[in-house]
C-alpha positions as MATLAB code, in Angstrom:
seq = 'MAEVIQNSSISASSELGAPDGCMPKPTVRRNGNHHPNLWSDDFLQSLSSPYGDSSYYERREMLINEICDIFSNGEEQFSLLERISFVDVVQRLGIDRHFQEEIKMALDYIHKYWSHNAIGDLNITALGFRILRLNRYDVSSDVFLKFKGEGGQFRGFASGHEDAKLESMLNLYKASELDFPDENILTEARFFASAYLQEAVKECGEIKEKKNPLLMEIEYVLKYPSRCRVPRWEAWNFIQIFRQQNHNDSLVNSIYKMPSTYSQKLLELAILDFNILQAQHQSELKSVSTWWKHSTVTHLDFFRHRHMEFYFWWACSLFEPEFSASRIGFTKLATSLSLLDDIYDTYGTIDELKPFTKTLIRWDVSTIENHPDFMRTAFEFAYQIHKEIASEAETKHGPVVHKYIQSCWKSFISAYMQEAEWIAYDYTPGFDEYIMNGAISSGMRVLMVHSLLVMNTPLSDEILERLDIPSSKLQALVSVTTRLVDDIKDFEDEQARGETASSIECYMKDNRGSTREDALNNITNRIESCARELNREFLKPSDMPDCCKNLYFNAGMRGVFFLFKDVDGITFSQRKEIRDAITKILVEPIVPWNEI';
ca = [
       8.348  -49.008  -67.055;
       5.724  -51.893  -67.464;
       5.290  -50.761  -71.063;
       9.150  -51.654  -71.906;
       8.353  -55.040  -71.069;
       5.269  -55.399  -72.645;
       6.286  -53.981  -75.760;
       9.659  -55.851  -75.934;
      10.038  -58.932  -78.051;
      11.388  -60.846  -74.755;
      12.703  -63.774  -76.525;
      16.315  -62.664  -76.223;
      18.894  -64.739  -78.549;
      20.996  -67.113  -76.547;
      23.845  -66.150  -78.790;
      24.643  -63.301  -76.698;
      28.535  -62.734  -76.648;
      30.160  -60.180  -75.187;
      29.514  -56.472  -74.807;
      31.679  -54.312  -76.936;
      34.609  -53.633  -75.916;
      34.794  -55.951  -72.934;
      37.199  -58.599  -71.757;
      36.544  -61.426  -69.753;
      37.520  -61.494  -66.116;
      39.426  -64.564  -65.215;
      37.708  -67.728  -64.712;
      36.526  -68.311  -60.953;
      33.947  -70.742  -59.701;
      32.092  -68.858  -57.285;
      29.932  -69.728  -54.224;
      26.675  -68.139  -52.409;
      27.654  -69.420  -49.293;
      24.128  -69.868  -48.332;
      22.763  -71.180  -45.525;
      21.591  -74.867  -45.068;
      17.697  -76.033  -45.353;
      16.058  -75.376  -42.081;
      13.356  -77.552  -42.208;
      14.504  -81.192  -42.098;
      12.432  -83.713  -43.750;
      11.792  -85.815  -40.440;
      10.301  -82.763  -38.795;
       8.143  -82.119  -42.110;
       6.867  -85.968  -41.962;
       6.366  -85.581  -38.420;
       3.648  -82.888  -38.749;
       0.465  -84.049  -37.826;
      -3.132  -82.177  -37.006;
      -6.551  -83.491  -35.800;
      -8.202  -80.887  -38.348;
      -8.355  -83.304  -40.835;
     -10.927  -85.304  -39.069;
     -14.587  -85.180  -40.562;
     -16.033  -83.872  -37.338;
     -14.138  -80.367  -37.822;
     -15.580  -80.298  -41.420;
     -19.073  -81.225  -40.252;
     -18.879  -78.347  -37.364;
     -17.581  -76.008  -39.932;
     -20.582  -76.732  -42.503;
     -23.045  -76.173  -39.519;
     -21.400  -72.781  -38.254;
     -21.720  -71.711  -42.148;
     -25.261  -72.584  -42.203;
     -25.845  -70.826  -39.009;
     -24.278  -67.520  -40.049;
     -25.893  -67.927  -43.515;
     -29.357  -67.932  -41.816;
     -28.701  -64.806  -39.698;
     -27.822  -62.869  -42.299;
     -30.615  -64.186  -44.719;
     -33.105  -63.773  -41.716;
     -32.063  -60.269  -40.675;
     -30.912  -58.679  -44.189;
     -33.645  -56.508  -44.223;
     -32.769  -55.008  -41.110;
     -28.980  -54.349  -41.331;
     -28.030  -50.931  -41.763;
     -25.405  -49.998  -44.068;
     -22.619  -50.010  -41.717;
     -23.659  -53.501  -40.360;
     -23.558  -54.503  -43.904;
     -19.958  -53.004  -44.798;
     -18.745  -54.713  -41.473;
     -20.043  -58.187  -42.403;
     -18.166  -57.941  -45.229;
     -15.072  -56.519  -43.932;
     -14.812  -59.000  -41.022;
     -15.524  -62.218  -43.145;
     -12.938  -60.932  -45.884;
     -10.380  -60.377  -43.388;
     -11.119  -63.288  -41.235;
     -10.158  -65.350  -44.596;
     -13.385  -66.885  -44.689;
     -15.131  -65.395  -47.434;
     -15.359  -67.918  -49.951;
     -18.010  -69.488  -47.813;
     -20.322  -66.278  -48.280;
     -19.763  -65.152  -51.901;
     -23.783  -64.875  -52.152;
     -24.364  -62.882  -49.066;
     -21.085  -60.632  -49.970;
     -22.567  -59.966  -53.526;
     -26.074  -59.142  -51.775;
     -24.409  -56.557  -49.122;
     -21.963  -55.182  -51.649;
     -24.607  -54.265  -54.404;
     -26.740  -53.014  -51.243;
     -23.871  -50.538  -50.072;
     -22.891  -49.477  -53.796;
     -26.766  -48.512  -54.749;
     -26.699  -46.765  -51.432;
     -23.420  -44.934  -52.054;
     -24.264  -43.860  -55.577;
     -27.665  -42.327  -54.489;
     -27.521  -41.277  -51.059;
     -25.335  -39.249  -48.583;
     -22.195  -41.206  -47.358;
     -22.109  -40.245  -43.583;
     -19.213  -39.484  -41.458;
     -15.368  -39.815  -42.634;
     -15.223  -43.217  -40.754;
     -18.149  -44.997  -42.700;
     -16.900  -43.531  -45.907;
     -13.395  -44.738  -45.749;
     -14.429  -48.129  -44.723;
     -16.909  -48.332  -47.483;
     -14.700  -47.231  -50.318;
     -12.285  -49.852  -49.286;
     -14.818  -52.563  -49.015;
     -16.110  -51.356  -52.704;
     -13.032  -50.937  -54.370;
     -11.162  -54.196  -52.954;
     -14.383  -55.664  -54.534;
     -13.948  -54.097  -58.022;
     -16.704  -51.681  -57.336;
     -15.888  -48.393  -59.474;
     -15.800  -45.774  -56.799;
     -14.042  -42.242  -57.207;
     -11.540  -41.027  -54.794;
     -12.955  -37.661  -54.890;
     -15.403  -38.385  -52.186;
     -12.750  -37.810  -49.724;
     -12.205  -34.148  -51.120;
     -15.161  -32.847  -48.833;
     -13.494  -34.297  -45.147;
     -10.299  -32.171  -46.347;
      -9.678  -29.163  -44.534;
      -6.914  -26.411  -44.744;
      -3.231  -27.596  -43.963;
      -4.188  -31.159  -45.525;
      -6.166  -31.997  -42.509;
      -8.963  -34.275  -42.463;
     -12.057  -33.702  -40.765;
     -15.531  -35.455  -40.595;
     -14.869  -37.625  -37.325;
     -17.921  -39.308  -35.565;
     -18.517  -37.640  -32.301;
     -17.469  -40.049  -29.522;
     -14.239  -40.748  -27.334;
     -10.775  -41.150  -28.841;
     -11.333  -44.457  -29.940;
     -13.869  -43.571  -32.696;
     -11.417  -40.925  -34.166;
      -8.728  -43.463  -33.928;
     -10.942  -45.868  -35.688;
     -11.924  -43.432  -38.562;
      -8.265  -42.518  -39.061;
      -7.217  -46.155  -39.368;
     -10.428  -46.866  -41.770;
      -8.616  -43.616  -43.757;
      -4.974  -44.977  -43.778;
      -6.341  -48.478  -45.028;
      -8.691  -46.818  -47.864;
      -5.500  -44.851  -48.998;
      -3.453  -48.100  -49.190;
      -5.645  -48.774  -52.432;
      -4.812  -45.641  -54.287;
      -4.662  -45.636  -58.158;
      -1.662  -43.784  -60.263;
      -2.568  -39.916  -59.720;
      -5.297  -39.780  -56.813;
      -3.435  -37.312  -54.976;
      -6.195  -36.952  -52.010;
      -5.322  -40.543  -50.987;
      -1.471  -39.930  -51.106;
      -2.324  -37.034  -48.923;
      -4.743  -38.940  -46.633;
      -2.304  -41.425  -46.202;
       0.443  -39.393  -45.098;
      -2.121  -37.834  -42.578;
      -3.663  -40.998  -41.199;
      -0.030  -42.320  -40.933;
       1.235  -39.585  -38.587;
      -1.835  -39.334  -36.620;
      -1.915  -43.479  -36.055;
       2.124  -43.504  -35.490;
       1.731  -40.601  -32.837;
      -1.003  -42.496  -31.111;
       0.951  -45.755  -30.942;
       3.654  -43.374  -29.179;
       1.563  -41.710  -26.870;
      -0.104  -44.883  -25.588;
       3.283  -46.609  -25.007;
       3.565  -50.718  -25.445;
       0.344  -51.791  -27.063;
       0.768  -55.651  -26.040;
       0.810  -54.397  -22.368;
      -2.486  -52.465  -22.747;
      -4.314  -55.579  -24.839;
      -6.197  -52.636  -26.847;
      -7.226  -54.495  -29.958;
      -7.644  -51.349  -31.893;
      -4.279  -50.320  -31.103;
      -2.818  -54.057  -32.035;
      -4.451  -53.439  -35.393;
      -3.007  -50.316  -36.100;
       0.696  -51.415  -34.887;
      -0.113  -54.195  -37.531;
      -1.215  -52.489  -40.352;
       1.438  -49.942  -39.790;
       3.984  -52.582  -39.788;
       2.433  -54.599  -42.637;
       0.923  -52.479  -45.461;
      -1.873  -53.777  -47.900;
       0.934  -54.725  -50.416;
       2.327  -56.956  -47.599;
      -0.817  -58.515  -46.420;
      -0.864  -62.046  -48.228;
      -3.929  -63.854  -47.571;
      -3.302  -66.297  -44.848;
      -1.038  -64.079  -43.038;
      -3.841  -61.253  -42.699;
      -6.286  -64.096  -41.264;
      -3.773  -65.149  -39.090;
      -3.496  -61.536  -37.772;
      -6.942  -60.514  -37.984;
      -8.050  -63.568  -36.018;
      -5.870  -62.719  -33.033;
      -7.307  -58.741  -33.223;
     -11.093  -60.485  -33.388;
     -10.565  -62.793  -30.663;
      -9.188  -59.914  -28.273;
     -12.398  -57.832  -29.311;
     -14.342  -60.782  -28.331;
     -13.539  -60.510  -24.809;
     -15.431  -56.886  -24.734;
     -18.958  -57.094  -26.105;
     -19.200  -53.506  -25.948;
     -16.175  -53.269  -28.382;
     -17.084  -55.853  -30.781;
     -20.601  -53.997  -30.655;
     -19.136  -50.370  -31.310;
     -16.571  -51.342  -33.740;
     -18.234  -54.182  -35.768;
     -21.816  -53.198  -34.959;
     -22.637  -56.771  -34.354;
     -23.815  -58.828  -31.447;
     -21.277  -60.831  -29.307;
     -23.103  -64.074  -30.431;
     -22.491  -63.208  -34.116;
     -19.248  -62.395  -33.711;
     -18.302  -65.552  -31.787;
     -19.878  -67.612  -34.436;
     -17.528  -65.956  -37.028;
     -14.423  -66.551  -34.615;
     -15.001  -69.847  -34.228;
     -15.608  -70.536  -38.165;
     -12.500  -68.636  -38.788;
     -10.481  -70.883  -36.429;
     -11.708  -73.867  -37.315;
     -11.556  -73.147  -41.192;
      -7.839  -71.773  -40.717;
      -6.905  -75.011  -38.802;
      -8.525  -77.045  -41.456;
      -6.689  -75.849  -44.005;
      -3.665  -75.848  -42.469;
      -4.208  -79.777  -41.981;
      -4.442  -80.036  -45.645;
      -1.205  -77.929  -46.318;
       0.693  -79.997  -44.070;
      -0.448  -83.356  -45.866;
       1.117  -81.095  -49.111;
       4.128  -80.379  -47.569;
       4.697  -84.105  -46.903;
       4.190  -85.113  -50.417;
       6.986  -82.115  -51.054;
       9.421  -83.243  -48.347;
       9.179  -86.848  -49.647;
       9.583  -85.513  -53.094;
      12.524  -83.377  -52.202;
      14.436  -86.313  -50.116;
      14.069  -88.622  -53.303;
      15.358  -85.952  -55.598;
      18.715  -85.911  -57.510;
      20.024  -82.622  -56.333;
      19.955  -82.884  -52.471;
      23.607  -83.251  -52.401;
      23.748  -80.233  -54.410;
      25.490  -77.812  -51.716;
      25.813  -74.701  -53.721;
      22.319  -73.603  -54.189;
      19.598  -72.536  -51.549;
      17.757  -75.570  -50.567;
      14.342  -73.469  -49.749;
      11.294  -76.158  -50.976;
       9.506  -75.190  -47.270;
       9.972  -71.395  -48.036;
       8.713  -72.028  -51.606;
       5.498  -73.745  -50.477;
       4.904  -71.262  -47.899;
       5.344  -68.562  -50.187;
       2.184  -69.774  -52.324;
       0.590  -71.567  -49.699;
       0.095  -67.701  -47.971;
      -1.081  -66.406  -50.994;
      -3.236  -69.260  -53.037;
      -4.253  -71.146  -50.180;
      -7.902  -72.641  -51.112;
      -8.556  -76.353  -51.265;
      -8.654  -76.380  -55.140;
      -5.255  -75.126  -55.874;
      -3.078  -77.926  -54.074;
      -1.502  -78.834  -57.481;
      -0.717  -75.254  -58.166;
       1.068  -75.285  -54.736;
       3.059  -78.016  -55.165;
       3.693  -77.251  -58.803;
       5.076  -73.803  -57.942;
       7.068  -75.234  -55.422;
       8.945  -77.804  -57.389;
       9.292  -75.549  -60.251;
      10.701  -72.588  -58.029;
      13.228  -75.132  -56.549;
      14.448  -75.623  -59.920;
      14.866  -72.023  -60.561;
      16.603  -71.125  -57.419;
      18.972  -74.283  -58.918;
      19.488  -72.667  -62.221;
      19.668  -69.162  -60.917;
      23.012  -70.324  -58.697;
      24.102  -71.806  -61.424;
      24.133  -68.812  -63.906;
      24.920  -66.415  -60.735;
      27.724  -67.821  -59.067;
      28.872  -71.543  -59.817;
      28.921  -71.875  -63.359;
      32.046  -70.454  -65.486;
      30.965  -68.805  -68.356;
      32.643  -71.457  -70.785;
      30.074  -74.014  -69.265;
      27.194  -71.642  -69.161;
      27.419  -71.119  -72.965;
      26.577  -74.461  -74.153;
      24.564  -75.341  -71.362;
      21.824  -72.309  -72.351;
      21.383  -73.909  -75.904;
      20.786  -77.399  -73.988;
      18.170  -75.665  -71.589;
      16.443  -73.802  -73.888;
      16.099  -76.634  -76.387;
      15.447  -79.299  -73.723;
      17.868  -81.243  -75.858;
      18.590  -84.339  -73.732;
      21.116  -85.522  -76.568;
      23.730  -82.978  -75.320;
      23.745  -83.605  -71.484;
      26.579  -85.848  -71.510;
      28.617  -82.523  -72.605;
      28.219  -81.022  -69.590;
      29.957  -81.131  -66.014;
      28.086  -83.655  -63.432;
      26.290  -80.879  -61.569;
      24.896  -79.120  -64.527;
      23.706  -82.793  -65.945;
      22.072  -83.371  -62.642;
      20.515  -79.932  -62.667;
      19.436  -80.622  -66.328;
      17.548  -83.809  -65.489;
      15.913  -81.886  -62.484;
      14.478  -79.079  -64.265;
      13.621  -81.499  -67.194;
      11.498  -83.832  -65.295;
       9.816  -80.972  -63.260;
       9.105  -79.519  -66.542;
       7.444  -82.697  -68.048;
       5.567  -82.832  -65.097;
       3.894  -79.364  -65.029;
       3.522  -79.666  -69.091;
       1.609  -83.060  -69.089;
      -0.807  -81.505  -66.139;
      -1.142  -78.169  -67.853;
      -1.817  -80.083  -71.253;
      -4.621  -82.384  -69.473;
      -6.555  -79.324  -68.072;
      -6.234  -76.868  -71.108;
      -5.157  -78.689  -74.222;
      -1.833  -78.597  -76.226;
      -2.202  -74.899  -76.861;
      -0.150  -74.597  -73.606;
       2.974  -75.760  -75.024;
       3.649  -72.542  -76.625;
       3.097  -70.515  -73.305;
       5.558  -72.721  -71.665;
       8.264  -72.873  -74.447;
       8.105  -68.952  -74.854;
       8.743  -68.016  -71.444;
      11.412  -70.676  -70.703;
      13.076  -69.842  -73.494;
      13.234  -65.930  -72.886;
      13.838  -66.859  -69.007;
      16.993  -68.999  -69.740;
      18.263  -66.300  -72.474;
      17.876  -63.448  -69.648;
      19.768  -65.628  -67.236;
      22.762  -66.097  -69.755;
      22.620  -62.600  -70.315;
      23.056  -61.809  -66.397;
      25.920  -64.140  -66.526;
      27.760  -62.571  -69.663;
      27.218  -59.330  -67.765;
      29.271  -60.476  -64.717;
      32.039  -62.760  -66.986;
      32.900  -59.516  -68.691;
      32.100  -57.068  -65.648;
      30.068  -54.947  -67.813;
      27.281  -52.500  -66.090;
      24.324  -51.966  -68.747;
      22.238  -48.784  -68.613;
      19.417  -49.053  -66.451;
      16.528  -49.471  -69.331;
      18.696  -52.303  -70.620;
      19.273  -54.084  -67.202;
      15.238  -53.413  -66.393;
      13.973  -55.245  -69.639;
      16.479  -58.018  -68.772;
      15.811  -58.263  -65.039;
      12.291  -58.376  -65.496;
      12.468  -61.455  -67.359;
      15.020  -63.238  -65.282;
      13.052  -62.292  -61.840;
      11.187  -65.634  -63.184;
       7.988  -64.067  -62.331;
       6.731  -64.927  -65.728;
       7.603  -68.599  -65.573;
       6.246  -68.710  -62.279;
       3.191  -67.327  -62.982;
       2.580  -69.092  -66.243;
       2.945  -72.398  -64.961;
       0.806  -71.515  -61.752;
      -1.985  -70.637  -63.841;
      -1.763  -73.615  -66.061;
      -2.004  -76.212  -63.529;
      -5.259  -74.410  -61.854;
      -8.374  -76.366  -62.086;
     -10.009  -73.144  -63.769;
     -10.453  -73.857  -67.536;
      -8.559  -70.935  -69.384;
      -9.390  -70.702  -73.059;
      -6.396  -69.607  -75.317;
      -7.459  -66.010  -75.560;
      -7.552  -65.639  -71.827;
      -4.413  -67.073  -71.604;
      -2.889  -64.806  -74.267;
      -4.471  -61.653  -72.330;
      -2.446  -63.178  -69.094;
       0.786  -63.184  -70.544;
       3.454  -60.772  -72.254;
       2.864  -59.031  -74.233;
      -0.608  -58.145  -73.666;
      -0.889  -58.323  -69.925;
       0.217  -55.238  -67.941;
      -0.349  -57.467  -64.987;
       2.342  -59.635  -65.561;
       4.717  -56.668  -66.768;
       4.292  -54.957  -63.343;
       4.636  -57.795  -61.395;
       8.029  -58.878  -63.008;
       9.407  -55.587  -62.961;
       8.347  -54.847  -59.221;
      10.011  -58.173  -58.309;
      13.372  -57.236  -59.804;
      13.168  -53.825  -58.165;
      12.160  -55.139  -54.855;
      14.525  -58.099  -54.958;
      17.526  -55.500  -55.853;
      17.055  -53.218  -53.314;
      17.102  -55.853  -50.547;
      20.002  -57.877  -52.060;
      22.218  -55.537  -53.932;
      24.725  -55.465  -51.215;
      25.309  -59.324  -50.955;
      25.066  -59.565  -54.866;
      27.946  -57.076  -54.950;
      30.116  -59.416  -52.510;
      29.376  -62.186  -54.835;
      30.860  -59.970  -58.028;
      27.642  -59.140  -59.594;
      27.940  -55.731  -60.611;
      24.590  -55.116  -62.463;
      21.739  -54.267  -60.116;
      19.191  -51.606  -60.648;
      21.401  -49.551  -58.168;
      24.570  -49.686  -60.017;
      22.870  -49.110  -63.526;
      21.213  -45.971  -62.086;
      24.439  -44.507  -60.810;
      26.059  -45.244  -64.259;
      23.257  -43.611  -66.134;
      23.237  -40.901  -63.582;
      26.911  -39.730  -63.212;
      27.700  -37.845  -59.795;
      24.388  -39.587  -58.345;
      24.930  -41.530  -55.064;
      23.743  -44.944  -53.924;
      20.995  -42.931  -51.546;
      20.075  -40.879  -54.766;
      19.584  -44.387  -56.508;
      18.067  -46.115  -53.806;
      15.377  -43.254  -53.612;
      14.680  -43.353  -57.304;
      14.210  -46.958  -57.411;
      11.800  -46.924  -54.347;
       9.739  -44.152  -56.020;
       9.740  -46.737  -58.925;
       8.594  -49.280  -56.823;
       5.815  -47.254  -55.288;
       4.498  -46.229  -58.809;
       4.326  -49.511  -59.808;
       2.240  -50.916  -56.808;
      -0.272  -48.060  -57.731;
      -0.390  -49.618  -61.385;
      -0.973  -52.945  -59.734;
      -3.709  -51.708  -57.599;
      -5.728  -50.271  -60.587;
      -4.980  -53.105  -62.829;
      -6.015  -55.793  -60.191;
      -9.097  -53.641  -58.883;
     -10.473  -52.271  -62.092;
     -13.635  -54.208  -63.227;
     -12.883  -56.617  -65.658;
     -14.053  -60.191  -67.359;
     -10.955  -61.870  -66.426;
     -11.318  -64.794  -63.977;
     -10.788  -63.640  -59.941;
      -8.496  -66.702  -59.582;
      -6.259  -65.345  -62.015;
      -6.098  -61.608  -61.139;
      -5.521  -63.025  -57.442;
      -2.686  -65.186  -58.378;
      -0.669  -62.159  -59.698;
      -1.922  -59.762  -57.065;
      -1.566  -61.926  -53.788;
       1.202  -64.403  -54.937;
       2.980  -61.657  -57.260;
       2.657  -58.495  -55.747;
       1.672  -59.460  -52.043;
       3.682  -62.348  -51.857;
       6.901  -60.919  -53.008;
       6.427  -57.453  -50.791;
       5.678  -59.960  -47.833;
       8.869  -62.125  -48.125;
      11.319  -59.318  -49.241;
       9.635  -56.745  -46.539;
      13.169  -56.184  -44.428;
      15.775  -58.722  -46.376;
      15.073  -61.172  -49.242;
      13.193  -64.025  -46.716;
      13.852  -66.496  -49.351;
      17.837  -66.331  -49.456;
      17.966  -65.205  -45.713;
      14.852  -67.463  -44.350;
      16.823  -68.334  -41.027;
      15.705  -64.511  -40.190;
      13.184  -65.255  -36.699;
      10.678  -63.101  -38.387;
      10.621  -65.555  -41.392;
      10.867  -68.641  -39.042;
       8.181  -67.525  -37.096;
       5.824  -66.701  -39.847;
       6.081  -70.008  -41.405;
       5.641  -71.728  -37.941;
       2.241  -69.665  -37.542;
       0.974  -70.357  -40.991;
       1.900  -74.256  -41.527;
       2.953  -75.814  -38.242;
       1.083  -74.682  -35.070;
      -2.825  -74.565  -35.301;
      -4.788  -71.746  -33.962;
      -6.097  -72.670  -30.112;
      -9.703  -72.697  -30.832;
     -11.906  -69.755  -30.089;
     -13.245  -70.723  -26.435;
      -9.643  -71.780  -24.758;
      -8.179  -68.359  -24.105;
];
């Protein structure tokens, strides 16, 4: 499916016209009836954190040095499992950027051992496989074949109590989530481990009551699969689990094979680092809030006011201090695309949209007076953001950026217009026609390209070309996946607004006699296939800068799966689970490690 997007011209003409044989519906100005902004400017401006003070930075630096010394001084004595555990813990706590040299040493040792020696039991194998694959070492899933018995059972548990078996199944399940296409052994492992873990949770009753950190983690990974675990959400949740484990010295030693003094330093550092970054994110949010308050579109109530939610999306995924410009730029751009989306999908009429499309594609300032007031306001708002991002991108990468910006912008607006034509003429396209256009109208190409261009990482023209369509399979996969995930969460609401073209309806058109359930099952399978392809594209060794691949995987894939896990978390951000997640990541600091 991604190849269809890669190989298409994706520069659809703005002269689209009516589908053959279709007559326009009566002109009606529709409204999405979206809930208002939930996060007032007064609230965002009131955010305050003590963790911006230099004393916290100094304590963080001291802890980093102490942990580096522990690892360096005892490096020769660390066992294979201790090295694997070290990498696992610091990455899941979200502090791995401070230990890149130590992690590289540990991974090289593990990979050398992996290649030339026996691997050990199922638990060590599963943990090692996940850590190596996640860090782009070339490891084969065939290593699990020797643990598979008759009837689909997996064996090879370490001897010990039930927790040891649970730990093995947990690590097998997490390893299986990094599957590539056609890795049937990992599919079988996931089904087996998932069933085992679900039964264990059921038997143990209420997890939170028992305060068993191993069961807490099982509940967490079953609720949030790997594809949903954006880095900041993973860090917040694992800090809670790791804190609980640190209340029991023997538990920390048995699960993570490290002394409690070592684990306590890691925990203190993780909490401190999380809160320091949160303080920076709050400062950026205040800047975004000020920008929004003084913007010209706050009075337009027909579109979704979601600047807080958009910032949350990127801060969860691209959280590091050096990506401030990308977070703020994304928030502004996504807000402008949300406005245009609601104009094209609901509020604008087809007669208004046709000339508006030409103006937008050309950024033709001379024609804006010919449009209704709301369109003039939307154009000026989007144009100002476009100029700001383009100027910053040119400063960082040179004038070559303009061809990428203009190409993705033209195809994006044309795709919006195509969908508006379908709505106006009550036309349902075939599935392939729909998905080729829908992948572009998802907006992910525009958002990804613009985010890349304002990163501090120098990107050559050759790298930029490989990161964009038609060269980039990552870009194509993220775009297709976003469209399909959005459709299965939004199709009922979109139908109520008169939008008949969705992947569900288009599949049913192509497959006469199929039911909505058939369509949902088929599209869910397509999403699963795309997710496996994304795993391979992200995790295979390459010379692409890590920050670029991380953007597509963490913000593109994981961000979408996280925000659309149950519903469209942008459109319906009033849901308690979304509001609570925003509060945890951006509003409330984590209580210091020694205060509970």
